[in-house]
Coordinates of C-alpha atoms and ligand atoms in Angstrom, one line a residue:
M1 CA -5.9 -56.1 -5.5
K2 CA -6.3 -53.1 -7.8
Q3 CA -6.7 -49.6 -6.9
V4 CA -7.1 -46.4 -8.8
L5 CA -4.0 -44.2 -8.1
T6 CA -2.6 -40.8 -9.1
G7 CA 1.0 -40.9 -10.2
N8 CA 2.0 -39.4 -7.2
E9 CA 0.0 -41.7 -4.8
A10 CA 1.6 -44.5 -7.1
F11 CA 5.0 -43.3 -6.4
A12 CA 4.5 -43.1 -2.7
R13 CA 3.0 -46.9 -2.9
G14 CA 5.9 -48.0 -4.7
A15 CA 8.2 -46.5 -1.9
Y16 CA 6.1 -48.3 0.8
E17 CA 6.2 -51.6 -1.1
A18 CA 9.7 -51.3 -1.8
G19 CA 10.7 -50.9 2.0
V20 CA 11.8 -47.4 1.9
K21 CA 12.8 -46.4 5.2
V22 CA 13.3 -42.5 5.0
A23 CA 11.5 -40.0 2.6
A24 CA 12.2 -36.3 2.4
A25 CA 10.9 -33.6 0.2
Y26 CA 10.4 -30.0 0.0
P27 CA 6.6 -29.2 -1.4
G28 CA 6.4 -27.9 -4.8
T29 CA 3.6 -28.7 -7.7
P30 CA 3.4 -31.0 -9.2
S31 CA 5.3 -33.2 -6.7
T32 CA 3.9 -32.3 -3.3
E33 CA 1.4 -35.2 -3.1
I34 CA 4.0 -38.1 -2.9
L35 CA 5.2 -36.8 0.5
E36 CA 1.7 -36.1 1.7
T37 CA 0.6 -39.5 0.7
I38 CA 3.4 -41.0 2.3
G39 CA 2.8 -39.3 5.6
R40 CA -0.8 -39.8 5.7
E41 CA -0.7 -43.7 4.5
Y42 CA 2.4 -45.3 5.0
K43 CA 3.7 -45.1 8.7
T44 CA 6.5 -47.8 8.2
I45 CA 8.1 -44.8 6.3
Y46 CA 10.0 -41.8 8.3
A47 CA 8.9 -39.0 6.3
E48 CA 9.9 -35.3 6.7
W49 CA 9.4 -31.8 4.9
A50 CA 12.7 -30.6 4.7
P51 CA 13.6 -26.7 4.7
N52 CA 14.7 -26.9 0.9
E53 CA 15.4 -29.4 -1.6
K54 CA 19.1 -29.6 -1.1
V55 CA 18.6 -30.5 2.4
A56 CA 15.8 -33.1 1.4
L57 CA 18.5 -34.9 -0.8
E58 CA 21.1 -34.8 1.8
V59 CA 18.8 -36.4 4.2
V60 CA 18.3 -39.2 2.0
I61 CA 21.9 -39.6 1.0
G62 CA 22.7 -40.0 4.7
A63 CA 20.1 -42.7 5.1
S64 CA 21.0 -44.4 2.2
L65 CA 24.8 -44.4 3.0
A66 CA 23.5 -46.2 6.5
G67 CA 22.4 -48.7 4.2
A68 CA 18.4 -48.0 4.3
R69 CA 16.2 -47.6 1.0
A70 CA 15.5 -43.8 0.8
V71 CA 13.6 -41.4 -1.7
A72 CA 13.6 -37.7 -2.1
T73 CA 10.8 -36.0 -4.2
M74 CA 10.7 -32.5 -5.7
K75 CA 9.5 -30.3 -8.4
H76 CA 11.8 -29.7 -11.5
V77 CA 13.3 -26.6 -10.2
G78 CA 13.9 -28.1 -6.8
V79 CA 16.6 -30.1 -8.7
N80 CA 18.3 -27.0 -9.3
V81 CA 18.8 -26.5 -5.7
A82 CA 19.7 -29.9 -4.8
A83 CA 22.1 -30.2 -8.1
D84 CA 25.0 -29.6 -5.8
P85 CA 25.0 -32.8 -3.7
L86 CA 23.5 -34.6 -6.7
M87 CA 26.6 -34.2 -9.0
T88 CA 28.7 -35.6 -6.2
L89 CA 26.5 -38.3 -5.3
S90 CA 26.9 -39.4 -8.6
Y91 CA 30.6 -40.1 -7.7
V92 CA 29.7 -41.6 -4.1
G93 CA 26.9 -43.9 -5.2
V94 CA 24.5 -45.5 -2.6
N95 CA 24.5 -48.3 -0.1
G96 CA 20.6 -48.3 0.3
G97 CA 18.8 -47.9 -3.0
L98 CA 18.4 -44.1 -3.7
V99 CA 15.7 -42.8 -6.0
L100 CA 15.3 -38.8 -6.6
V101 CA 11.7 -38.1 -8.0
S102 CA 11.7 -35.1 -10.2
C103 CA 8.3 -33.8 -11.3
D104 CA 8.7 -31.6 -14.2
D105 CA 5.9 -29.1 -15.4
P106 CA 5.4 -28.7 -19.1
E107 CA 2.9 -25.9 -19.6
L108 CA 4.1 -24.2 -16.6
Y109 CA 0.9 -24.9 -14.6
S110 CA 2.5 -23.7 -11.4
S111 CA 6.2 -23.2 -11.9
Q112 CA 8.6 -20.2 -12.9
N113 CA 10.1 -22.1 -15.8
E114 CA 9.7 -25.2 -18.0
Q115 CA 13.1 -26.5 -17.7
D116 CA 13.4 -30.4 -19.1
N117 CA 15.1 -32.4 -16.3
R118 CA 16.4 -35.2 -18.6
H119 CA 19.4 -33.4 -18.9
Y120 CA 20.2 -33.6 -15.2
A121 CA 20.5 -37.6 -15.8
R122 CA 22.8 -36.9 -18.5
F123 CA 24.9 -34.1 -16.7
A124 CA 25.2 -36.2 -13.6
K125 CA 26.0 -39.6 -15.6
I126 CA 22.9 -41.5 -13.9
P127 CA 20.1 -43.4 -15.2
M128 CA 16.6 -41.8 -15.4
L129 CA 13.3 -43.8 -15.8
E130 CA 10.2 -42.3 -17.1
P131 CA 6.8 -43.9 -16.2
S132 CA 3.8 -43.2 -18.7
D133 CA 1.1 -44.2 -16.2
S134 CA 0.2 -44.8 -12.8
Q135 CA 1.3 -48.5 -12.7
E136 CA 4.9 -47.6 -14.1
A137 CA 5.0 -44.9 -11.6
K138 CA 4.8 -47.5 -8.9
D139 CA 7.1 -50.0 -10.9
F140 CA 9.7 -47.8 -11.8
L141 CA 10.0 -46.3 -8.4
K142 CA 10.7 -49.8 -7.1
L143 CA 13.0 -50.9 -10.0
G144 CA 14.8 -47.6 -9.7
L145 CA 15.7 -48.6 -6.0
E146 CA 16.8 -51.9 -7.4
L147 CA 19.0 -50.5 -10.3
S148 CA 20.4 -48.1 -7.5
E149 CA 21.7 -50.9 -5.3
K150 CA 22.7 -53.2 -8.5
F151 CA 24.7 -50.4 -10.1
D152 CA 25.8 -48.1 -6.9
T153 CA 24.2 -45.2 -8.4
P154 CA 21.4 -42.5 -7.4
V155 CA 18.5 -43.1 -10.0
M156 CA 16.3 -40.3 -11.1
V157 CA 12.5 -41.0 -11.9
R158 CA 11.0 -38.3 -14.1
S159 CA 7.4 -37.6 -13.7
V160 CA 5.4 -34.7 -15.4
T161 CA 2.2 -33.0 -14.1
R162 CA -0.1 -35.2 -16.4
I163 CA 1.4 -38.4 -14.9
S164 CA 1.6 -37.0 -11.4
H165 CA -2.0 -35.7 -11.3
S166 CA -4.0 -38.2 -13.4
S167 CA -5.2 -41.2 -12.1
G168 CA -5.0 -44.8 -13.3
V169 CA -5.4 -48.5 -12.3
V170 CA -2.6 -50.0 -10.2
E171 CA -1.9 -53.4 -9.0
I172 CA -1.3 -53.3 -5.4
E173 CA 1.4 -55.7 -3.8
E174 CA 2.7 -56.5 -0.3
P175 CA 5.7 -54.8 0.8
K176 CA 8.8 -56.6 0.8
T177 CA 11.8 -56.5 3.1
P178 CA 14.6 -55.1 1.0
P179 CA 18.1 -57.0 0.8
V180 CA 19.9 -54.2 2.6
T181 CA 21.7 -53.9 6.0
I182 CA 21.1 -50.8 8.0
E183 CA 24.3 -50.1 9.8
I184 CA 27.3 -47.4 9.7
R185 CA 30.3 -48.5 7.8
K186 CA 33.4 -46.5 7.2
Q187 CA 34.0 -46.1 3.6
T188 CA 36.1 -43.2 3.3
A189 CA 37.3 -43.6 -0.3
K190 CA 33.7 -44.1 -1.5
F191 CA 32.3 -41.4 0.8
T192 CA 34.7 -38.7 1.0
M193 CA 35.1 -37.0 -2.0
L194 CA 38.6 -35.2 -1.6
P195 CA 40.2 -34.8 -5.2
S196 CA 42.5 -37.8 -4.7
F197 CA 39.3 -40.1 -3.9
A198 CA 36.9 -38.5 -6.4
R199 CA 39.5 -38.7 -9.3
V200 CA 39.2 -42.4 -8.7
R201 CA 35.4 -42.2 -8.5
H202 CA 35.1 -40.4 -11.7
G203 CA 36.5 -43.4 -13.4
V204 CA 34.0 -45.5 -11.4
V205 CA 31.3 -43.4 -12.9
E206 CA 32.5 -43.7 -16.2
E207 CA 32.7 -47.4 -16.0
R208 CA 29.2 -47.6 -14.6
F209 CA 27.9 -45.7 -17.4
L210 CA 28.9 -48.1 -19.9
K211 CA 27.5 -50.9 -17.7
L212 CA 24.3 -49.0 -17.4
K213 CA 24.2 -48.4 -21.5
E214 CA 24.6 -52.2 -21.8
F215 CA 21.7 -52.9 -19.2
A216 CA 19.5 -50.3 -21.2
E217 CA 19.5 -52.9 -24.1
T218 CA 17.5 -55.6 -22.4
F219 CA 15.7 -53.6 -19.9
P220 CA 12.1 -54.6 -20.5
G221 CA 10.7 -51.3 -19.9
N222 CA 12.4 -50.1 -23.1
R223 CA 10.3 -52.0 -25.5
M224 CA 9.4 -52.4 -29.2
E225 CA 5.6 -52.5 -30.5
I226 CA 6.1 -53.5 -34.2
N227 CA 2.6 -53.0 -36.2
D228 CA 2.4 -50.9 -39.1
T229 CA 6.1 -50.3 -40.1
R230 CA 5.5 -47.1 -42.3
V231 CA 6.1 -45.0 -39.4
G232 CA 8.1 -45.9 -36.3
I233 CA 7.6 -43.6 -33.3
I234 CA 10.5 -43.2 -30.5
T235 CA 8.9 -41.9 -27.4
A236 CA 8.6 -42.0 -23.7
G237 CA 6.8 -41.2 -20.7
I238 CA 3.5 -39.0 -21.2
S239 CA 4.2 -38.4 -24.7
Y240 CA 3.9 -42.4 -25.4
Q241 CA 0.2 -42.1 -24.4
Y242 CA -0.7 -39.1 -26.8
A243 CA 1.0 -40.7 -29.7
K244 CA -0.7 -44.2 -28.9
E245 CA -4.2 -42.4 -29.0
V246 CA -3.7 -40.6 -32.3
Y247 CA -1.5 -43.4 -34.1
P248 CA -2.6 -46.8 -32.5
E249 CA -1.6 -48.5 -35.9
Y250 CA 2.1 -47.2 -36.1
S251 CA 5.1 -49.4 -34.5
Y252 CA 6.9 -47.6 -31.5
L253 CA 9.9 -47.9 -29.4
K254 CA 8.8 -46.9 -26.0
L255 CA 11.6 -45.9 -23.8
G256 CA 11.0 -46.5 -20.1
M257 CA 14.6 -45.6 -19.4
V258 CA 15.5 -42.2 -21.0
W259 CA 18.9 -42.1 -20.0
P260 CA 21.5 -43.7 -21.0
L261 CA 20.0 -44.8 -24.2
P262 CA 19.9 -48.1 -25.7
E263 CA 21.8 -47.6 -29.0
K264 CA 21.7 -51.0 -30.3
L265 CA 17.8 -51.2 -29.6
I266 CA 17.4 -47.9 -31.4
A267 CA 19.5 -49.2 -34.6
E268 CA 17.3 -52.1 -34.7
F269 CA 14.3 -50.1 -34.6
F270 CA 15.5 -47.9 -37.7
K271 CA 16.1 -51.3 -39.5
K272 CA 12.6 -52.4 -38.9
V273 CA 10.5 -49.3 -39.8
K274 CA 10.6 -47.1 -42.7
K275 CA 10.4 -43.5 -41.3
V276 CA 11.2 -42.7 -37.7
V277 CA 9.4 -39.9 -35.8
V278 CA 10.7 -38.7 -32.3
V279 CA 8.0 -37.5 -30.0
E280 CA 8.8 -35.8 -26.9
E281 CA 7.5 -32.8 -25.0
L282 CA 9.9 -29.9 -24.4
D283 CA 13.5 -30.1 -25.4
P284 CA 14.7 -32.6 -28.3
F285 CA 16.5 -34.6 -25.7
L286 CA 15.9 -38.1 -27.2
E287 CA 16.3 -36.8 -30.7
G288 CA 19.3 -35.0 -30.1
N289 CA 21.1 -37.9 -28.6
I290 CA 19.8 -40.2 -31.5
R291 CA 21.1 -37.9 -34.0
A292 CA 24.3 -37.9 -32.1
M293 CA 24.4 -41.5 -32.5
G294 CA 24.3 -41.1 -36.3
F295 CA 20.6 -41.9 -36.8
K296 CA 18.5 -39.8 -39.1
P297 CA 14.9 -39.4 -37.7
K298 CA 12.4 -38.3 -40.3
A299 CA 10.9 -35.8 -37.8
G300 CA 11.2 -34.5 -34.4
K301 CA 11.3 -31.1 -33.1
G302 CA 11.2 -29.6 -36.4
V303 CA 7.4 -30.3 -36.6
F304 CA 6.5 -30.5 -32.8
P305 CA 6.4 -27.9 -30.5
I306 CA 9.6 -27.4 -28.2
T307 CA 7.5 -25.4 -25.5
G308 CA 4.3 -26.4 -23.6
E309 CA 2.5 -29.7 -22.9
F310 CA 1.5 -32.0 -25.7
N311 CA -2.0 -33.5 -26.3
P312 CA -3.4 -35.7 -29.0
L313 CA -4.6 -32.9 -31.1
I314 CA -1.0 -31.0 -31.2
L315 CA 0.4 -34.1 -32.1
E316 CA -2.0 -34.8 -35.0
K317 CA -1.7 -31.3 -36.4
S318 CA 2.1 -31.2 -36.2
M319 CA 2.5 -34.8 -37.8
K320 CA 0.5 -33.2 -40.5
G321 CA 2.7 -30.2 -40.9
K322 CA 0.2 -27.8 -39.8
K323 CA 0.6 -25.1 -37.2
F324 CA -1.4 -26.0 -34.1
K325 CA -4.1 -23.7 -33.4
P326 CA -6.2 -23.9 -30.3
P327 CA -9.8 -25.3 -31.0
E328 CA -12.9 -23.2 -31.1
P329 CA -14.2 -23.0 -27.9
V330 CA -17.4 -25.3 -27.6
Y331 CA -19.6 -22.7 -25.9
T332 CA -20.2 -19.3 -27.5
E333 CA -20.5 -17.4 -24.5
T334 CA -17.3 -17.7 -22.8
L335 CA -16.6 -17.0 -19.3
P336 CA -15.0 -13.9 -18.1
P337 CA -11.0 -14.5 -17.7
R338 CA -10.3 -14.8 -14.1
P339 CA -6.7 -14.4 -13.2
P340 CA -5.3 -16.2 -10.2
N341 CA -5.7 -13.9 -7.2
L342 CA -5.4 -13.4 -3.4
C343 CA -7.9 -15.0 -1.2
P344 CA -10.6 -12.8 0.3
G345 CA -9.0 -11.9 3.7
C346 CA -5.5 -12.8 2.6
P347 CA -2.8 -11.1 5.0
H348 CA -0.4 -10.3 2.0
R349 CA -3.3 -7.8 0.5
G350 CA -2.5 -5.2 3.0
V351 CA 1.1 -5.1 2.8
F352 CA 1.0 -4.8 -1.0
Y353 CA -1.7 -2.3 -1.0
T354 CA 0.8 -0.3 1.3
L355 CA 3.7 -0.9 -1.1
R356 CA 1.6 0.2 -3.9
K357 CA 0.4 3.3 -1.9
L358 CA 4.1 4.2 -1.1
K359 CA 5.4 3.6 -4.6
L360 CA 8.1 1.2 -3.4
F361 CA 9.8 -1.2 -6.0
A362 CA 9.4 -4.7 -4.6
T363 CA 12.0 -7.2 -5.5
G364 CA 9.8 -10.3 -5.0
D365 CA 10.1 -14.2 -4.5
I366 CA 7.8 -17.0 -5.0
G367 CA 4.4 -18.0 -3.2
C368 CA 0.9 -16.8 -3.1
Y369 CA 2.3 -13.2 -2.7
T370 CA 3.9 -13.2 -6.3
L371 CA 0.2 -12.8 -7.5
A372 CA 0.4 -9.0 -6.2
A373 CA 2.2 -8.6 -9.5
Y374 CA -1.0 -8.6 -11.2
P375 CA -3.4 -5.7 -11.5
P376 CA -4.9 -4.0 -9.3
L377 CA -2.2 -4.4 -6.8
N378 CA 0.7 -4.1 -9.5
S379 CA 3.0 -4.1 -6.4
L380 CA 5.6 -7.1 -6.9
D381 CA 8.6 -6.4 -9.5
T382 CA 10.6 -9.0 -9.7
C383 CA 10.4 -12.9 -9.4
I384 CA 13.3 -15.2 -10.4
C385 CA 13.7 -18.4 -8.0
M386 CA 12.8 -19.0 -4.2
G387 CA 15.0 -16.7 -1.9
A388 CA 16.2 -14.4 -4.8
S389 CA 14.3 -11.2 -3.6
I390 CA 16.7 -10.4 -0.9
G391 CA 19.8 -10.7 -2.7
Q392 CA 18.4 -8.5 -5.3
A393 CA 17.6 -6.0 -2.7
H394 CA 20.9 -5.7 -1.5
G395 CA 22.4 -5.7 -5.0
M396 CA 20.1 -2.6 -5.7
S397 CA 21.3 -1.1 -2.5
K398 CA 24.8 -1.3 -3.5
A399 CA 24.2 0.2 -7.3
L400 CA 22.0 2.8 -6.2
G401 CA 23.9 4.1 -3.2
D402 CA 22.0 6.4 -0.9
A403 CA 19.9 7.5 -3.9
G404 CA 18.0 4.4 -3.3
R405 CA 16.8 4.9 0.2
G406 CA 13.1 4.7 0.6
K407 CA 12.7 3.4 -2.9
F408 CA 12.4 -0.3 -2.8
V409 CA 12.1 -3.4 -0.4
A410 CA 12.4 -7.1 -0.7
V411 CA 9.2 -9.4 -0.1
I412 CA 9.5 -13.1 0.8
G413 CA 7.2 -15.6 2.5
D414 CA 8.0 -17.5 5.4
S415 CA 8.3 -20.9 3.8
T416 CA 10.2 -19.3 1.1
F417 CA 12.5 -17.4 3.8
L418 CA 13.4 -20.7 5.3
H419 CA 14.0 -22.4 2.1
G420 CA 16.7 -19.8 0.5
G421 CA 16.2 -16.6 2.5
V422 CA 18.4 -16.8 5.6
T423 CA 21.8 -16.8 3.9
P424 CA 21.1 -13.7 1.9
L425 CA 19.7 -11.9 5.0
M426 CA 22.9 -12.9 6.5
N427 CA 24.6 -10.9 3.7
V428 CA 22.4 -8.0 4.0
A429 CA 24.0 -7.7 7.5
Y430 CA 27.4 -8.6 6.7
N431 CA 28.0 -6.4 4.1
K432 CA 26.4 -3.5 5.5
S433 CA 23.2 -2.8 3.2
Y434 CA 20.4 -0.7 3.8
A435 CA 17.8 -3.1 2.3
T436 CA 14.4 -3.6 3.9
V437 CA 13.0 -7.2 4.1
I438 CA 9.5 -7.8 4.5
L439 CA 8.9 -11.4 5.7
L440 CA 5.4 -12.4 5.0
D441 CA 4.8 -14.6 7.7
N442 CA 1.5 -16.2 7.2
R443 CA 2.7 -19.5 9.0
T444 CA 2.3 -22.0 6.4
T445 CA 3.5 -22.9 2.7
G446 CA 0.5 -21.4 1.2
M447 CA 1.2 -21.8 -2.3
T448 CA 1.7 -25.4 -2.4
G449 CA -1.5 -26.2 -0.1
S450 CA -0.3 -25.3 3.3
Q451 CA 2.4 -27.7 4.3
E452 CA 4.2 -27.1 7.7
H453 CA 7.7 -25.8 7.7
P454 CA 10.4 -25.1 10.6
A455 CA 8.6 -22.1 11.9
T456 CA 5.1 -23.7 11.9
G457 CA 6.0 -25.6 15.1
Y458 CA 4.5 -28.7 13.7
T459 CA 6.0 -31.5 11.5
L460 CA 4.8 -33.4 8.2
R461 CA 2.7 -35.6 10.4
G462 CA 1.5 -32.9 12.8
E463 CA 3.4 -33.6 15.7
K464 CA 4.5 -30.5 17.8
T465 CA 8.1 -29.5 17.5
H466 CA 10.4 -26.6 17.8
K467 CA 9.2 -23.3 16.1
I468 CA 11.4 -20.8 14.8
D469 CA 11.2 -17.3 15.9
F470 CA 11.8 -15.0 13.0
A471 CA 12.8 -11.9 15.3
E472 CA 15.2 -14.0 17.2
L473 CA 16.8 -15.5 14.0
G474 CA 17.0 -12.2 12.3
R475 CA 18.8 -10.6 15.2
V476 CA 21.3 -13.8 15.3
L477 CA 21.9 -12.9 11.4
G478 CA 23.0 -9.4 12.4
V479 CA 19.9 -7.3 11.5
E480 CA 19.4 -4.7 14.2
S481 CA 16.1 -3.0 13.3
I482 CA 13.4 -5.7 13.3
R483 CA 9.7 -4.5 13.5
K484 CA 6.5 -6.6 13.5
L485 CA 3.3 -5.3 11.6
N486 CA 0.0 -6.4 11.4
P487 CA -0.9 -6.7 7.8
W488 CA -4.6 -6.1 8.3
N489 CA -4.0 -2.7 10.1
L490 CA -2.9 -0.4 7.1
E491 CA -2.2 2.4 9.3
E492 CA 0.4 0.7 11.3
A493 CA 1.9 -1.1 7.9
E494 CA 2.2 1.8 6.2
K495 CA 3.9 3.8 9.2
I496 CA 6.4 0.9 9.8
I497 CA 7.3 0.2 6.4
K498 CA 7.9 3.8 5.6
E499 CA 10.2 4.3 8.6
E500 CA 12.2 1.2 7.9
T501 CA 12.7 1.8 4.2
E502 CA 14.3 5.3 5.0
K503 CA 16.7 4.0 7.5
N504 CA 20.2 3.8 6.7
A505 CA 20.6 0.2 8.1
P506 CA 19.3 -3.4 7.2
S507 CA 16.0 -3.9 8.6
L508 CA 13.4 -6.8 8.7
V509 CA 9.9 -6.2 9.0
I510 CA 7.8 -9.2 9.8
S511 CA 4.2 -9.3 8.7
E512 CA 2.5 -11.5 11.1
G513 CA -1.0 -12.5 9.9
P514 CA -2.0 -16.2 9.3
C515 CA -3.2 -17.5 6.0
I516 CA -6.7 -17.1 6.0
L517 CA -7.3 -20.6 5.0
M518 CA -5.6 -21.9 8.1
R519 CA -8.5 -23.3 10.1
R520 CA -6.0 -24.0 13.1
E521 CA -5.9 -20.3 13.5
F522 CA -9.3 -19.4 12.4
K523 CA -11.7 -21.5 13.9
H524 CA -14.4 -19.0 12.7
Y525 CA -14.4 -16.1 10.5
N526 CA -15.6 -12.7 11.2
K527 CA -19.1 -11.4 10.2
P528 CA -18.7 -10.0 6.5
L529 CA -18.9 -6.4 5.9
V530 CA -21.6 -4.7 4.0
V531 CA -21.8 -1.7 1.6
D532 CA -24.1 1.2 2.5
L533 CA -25.7 1.6 -0.8
D534 CA -26.9 5.1 0.4
K535 CA -23.2 6.3 0.9
C536 CA -21.2 4.4 -1.7
I537 CA -20.1 6.9 -4.6
G538 CA -18.7 4.1 -6.8
C539 CA -15.1 5.5 -6.2
K540 CA -13.5 1.9 -6.5
S541 CA -11.1 2.3 -3.6
C542 CA -12.2 -0.9 -2.1
V543 CA -12.4 -2.6 -5.6
N544 CA -8.8 -1.6 -6.1
L545 CA -7.7 -4.0 -3.1
G546 CA -8.5 -6.7 -5.7
C547 CA -10.3 -8.6 -3.2
P548 CA -12.3 -11.4 -4.9
A549 CA -15.3 -10.8 -2.5
I550 CA -16.0 -7.1 -3.9
S551 CA -17.4 -6.6 -7.1
F552 CA -18.9 -3.6 -8.9
S553 CA -21.9 -2.7 -10.9
R554 CA -22.9 0.1 -12.8
V555 CA -26.1 2.3 -11.8
E556 CA -28.7 4.3 -13.8
G557 CA -31.8 6.5 -12.9
E558 CA -32.5 7.1 -9.3
M559 CA -29.8 4.8 -8.3
A560 CA -27.0 7.0 -9.9
V561 CA -27.4 9.7 -7.2
T562 CA -26.6 9.1 -3.4
K563 CA -29.0 10.0 -0.7
D564 CA -27.2 13.1 0.1
G565 CA -27.1 14.0 -3.6
K566 CA -23.8 12.8 -4.9
K567 CA -23.7 11.6 -8.5
R568 CA -22.3 8.1 -9.0
K569 CA -21.9 5.7 -11.9
G570 CA -21.8 2.3 -9.9
V571 CA -21.7 0.9 -6.4
S572 CA -19.6 -1.7 -4.7
H573 CA -20.7 -4.9 -3.5
I574 CA -19.6 -7.7 -0.8
D575 CA -20.2 -11.0 -1.7
P576 CA -21.3 -12.2 2.2
T577 CA -20.3 -15.8 1.1
L578 CA -16.8 -15.0 0.5
C579 CA -15.9 -12.0 3.0
P580 CA -14.3 -13.4 5.8
G581 CA -14.3 -9.7 7.5
C582 CA -10.6 -8.7 7.3
H583 CA -11.8 -5.3 7.1
L584 CA -9.3 -3.8 4.6
C585 CA -12.1 -2.3 2.7
Y586 CA -13.5 -0.7 5.7
Q587 CA -10.2 1.2 6.2
V588 CA -9.7 2.4 2.6
C589 CA -13.3 3.5 2.2
K590 CA -13.2 7.2 2.8
L591 CA -16.9 7.9 3.1
G592 CA -17.8 5.2 5.8
A593 CA -19.8 3.5 3.2
I594 CA -18.5 0.0 4.2
Q595 CA -20.0 -1.2 7.4
S596 CA -18.5 -3.3 10.0
Q597 CA -20.9 -5.9 11.8
E598 CA -18.4 -7.1 14.4
P599 CA -15.3 -6.0 16.0
S600 CA -12.5 -7.7 14.0
P601 CA -9.7 -9.4 16.4
M602 CA -7.5 -9.5 13.3
L603 CA -7.1 -5.8 13.3
G604 CA -6.1 -4.8 16.6
F605 CA -8.5 -1.8 16.9
E606 CA -12.2 -1.3 17.4
T607 CA -14.4 -1.0 14.3
V608 CA -18.0 -1.1 16.1
Ligands
TPP1 C1 13.0 -24.7 -5.8 C2 11.4 -24.6 -5.8 N1 10.9 -25.3 -4.9 C3 9.5 -25.5 -4.8 C4 8.6 -24.6 -5.3 C5 7.3 -24.6 -5.0 N2 6.9 -23.3 -4.3 C6 6.4 -22.2 -4.9 S1 6.3 -21.2 -3.7 C7 6.7 -21.9 -2.4 C8 6.5 -21.6 -1.0 C9 5.4 -20.8 -0.6 O1 5.5 -20.5 0.6 P1 5.6 -19.1 1.5 O2 6.8 -18.6 0.9 O3 5.4 -19.3 2.8 O4 4.4 -18.3 0.8 P2 2.9 -18.5 0.8 O5 2.4 -18.9 -0.4 O6 2.4 -19.1 2.0 O7 2.4 -16.9 0.8 C10 6.8 -23.3 -3.2 C11 7.2 -24.3 -2.1 C12 9.3 -23.5 -6.3 N3 8.6 -22.5 -7.1 N4 10.7 -23.5 -6.4

């Protein structure tokens, strides 16, 4: 039977067909749907959201050492978090097959950097497979598990956004029971990387690498397609598809295994074609390694861009030696630019409005709230990696001393806090900082599409479970001053943030406001607010909240004067189809021109 599957759905299907027993992940675009699909469709696999990628990998390591097939999935930067166990897992090897799927993000559609994770395979001395469509995504995941068992190694499978999120036809097969025995067996010299054992295992890794290199020479996923021999293209993954689309007539060496590389096969290809061109997105990974073998491709990164995602047009222009210029827009009337924005009613908006008002510098983190860096809120000032906000605030407190009090805060989302914020908060208390940490608890992992985490009270499959109490956790970590605020109540937010940032002690402010898109919390929304056009003077106080439900239009003639004779250049509007009635605009309008139609339970005070 055939089905149309996205790359991520195909990875999930591959895990199911290969008899995977345990799958763990931390969400991150473009990888998230792999675990979501397993959770929804393949109940024979135990699937979980781990609090971060390091834990996810450690969970599957445990499963593999107990003999089960296991898969961890993550976005490219997640592998940085999991890199510590990964590098030593290379020495330990596996029992049940273990595959780590890394989904890279050329073009940074939804990431903080554009790193090329092929380097990790070389760094960890483990094999990496790279599919170029959904069928290969499924096949390579299964094959990865087999290779893992055959060579006693973790295997990485690399995807990119374009593979993970586009669809293709996939041949569906029935799941097979894998040839593994699930049981605990003591293997101290293999499992316990004390220096004396690890020294021996390093030798094993090097021997394994030579065997893998040999295997790569005959691996059917590395295939030559000999056509017109004037040009031979060495490529892999999605770049193969782009190149085939532009140059179907040329010869190809399509690598399904991008590490280790098949040196003899590459030599053979160089003999068969006149000019070799290496086509790959991001870093010159293949090219560099091929050059290091002593081969001389005619073209590679000298002509193709090193940044961003490829497409057929970029390839065509680059091959002709022309610099790529984006095509002219098809429509002459272009759409107005619409930067990403916090949703109408988003609980984060009230906090960032307050930070702007208090002129506080905010060491930031990663989540929906990072969007507060954009105008008009302009109130998030750093973003490096998940969990980094708190350490930065602590460092600032130490650098600035007393002069920094009341000048800055750290802001971090609930999922991000559990991912990487707990340890730095412990440090804040331990090393006697006065930093204030604002924990934006919207009760979900909003940015990646609302996944559960250890403080939501639900597992990946929706079962009820223990729910972390952030105030309790903060107390245990040693933070004495812990306050909660309602982010939709601006007066309260301002008072609490001001008081806490001025204290000479660490503090944790928990902003408690569920994500506005969570139907579990909001069974129905409040009635939308309405602008009283007789009163609005067009001051834009409400517009400066950056709420997508609020717009502004210029007025002329009779309309340019309010009922009580005040001049105005324009008026605000509230789109009733977008407004969930959060009442922030109601609070910032000094003229009472924004009318409430129903009391808001979100606010905690009466409005009508
Ligand atoms: C190491 C790493 N893993 C995963 C991600 C993807 N990611 C970006 S933000 C985020 C979590 C956002 O949730 P939360 O902190 O609760 O903030 P919200 O978006 O709900 O405001 C995730 C998982 C990432 N950027 N880096």
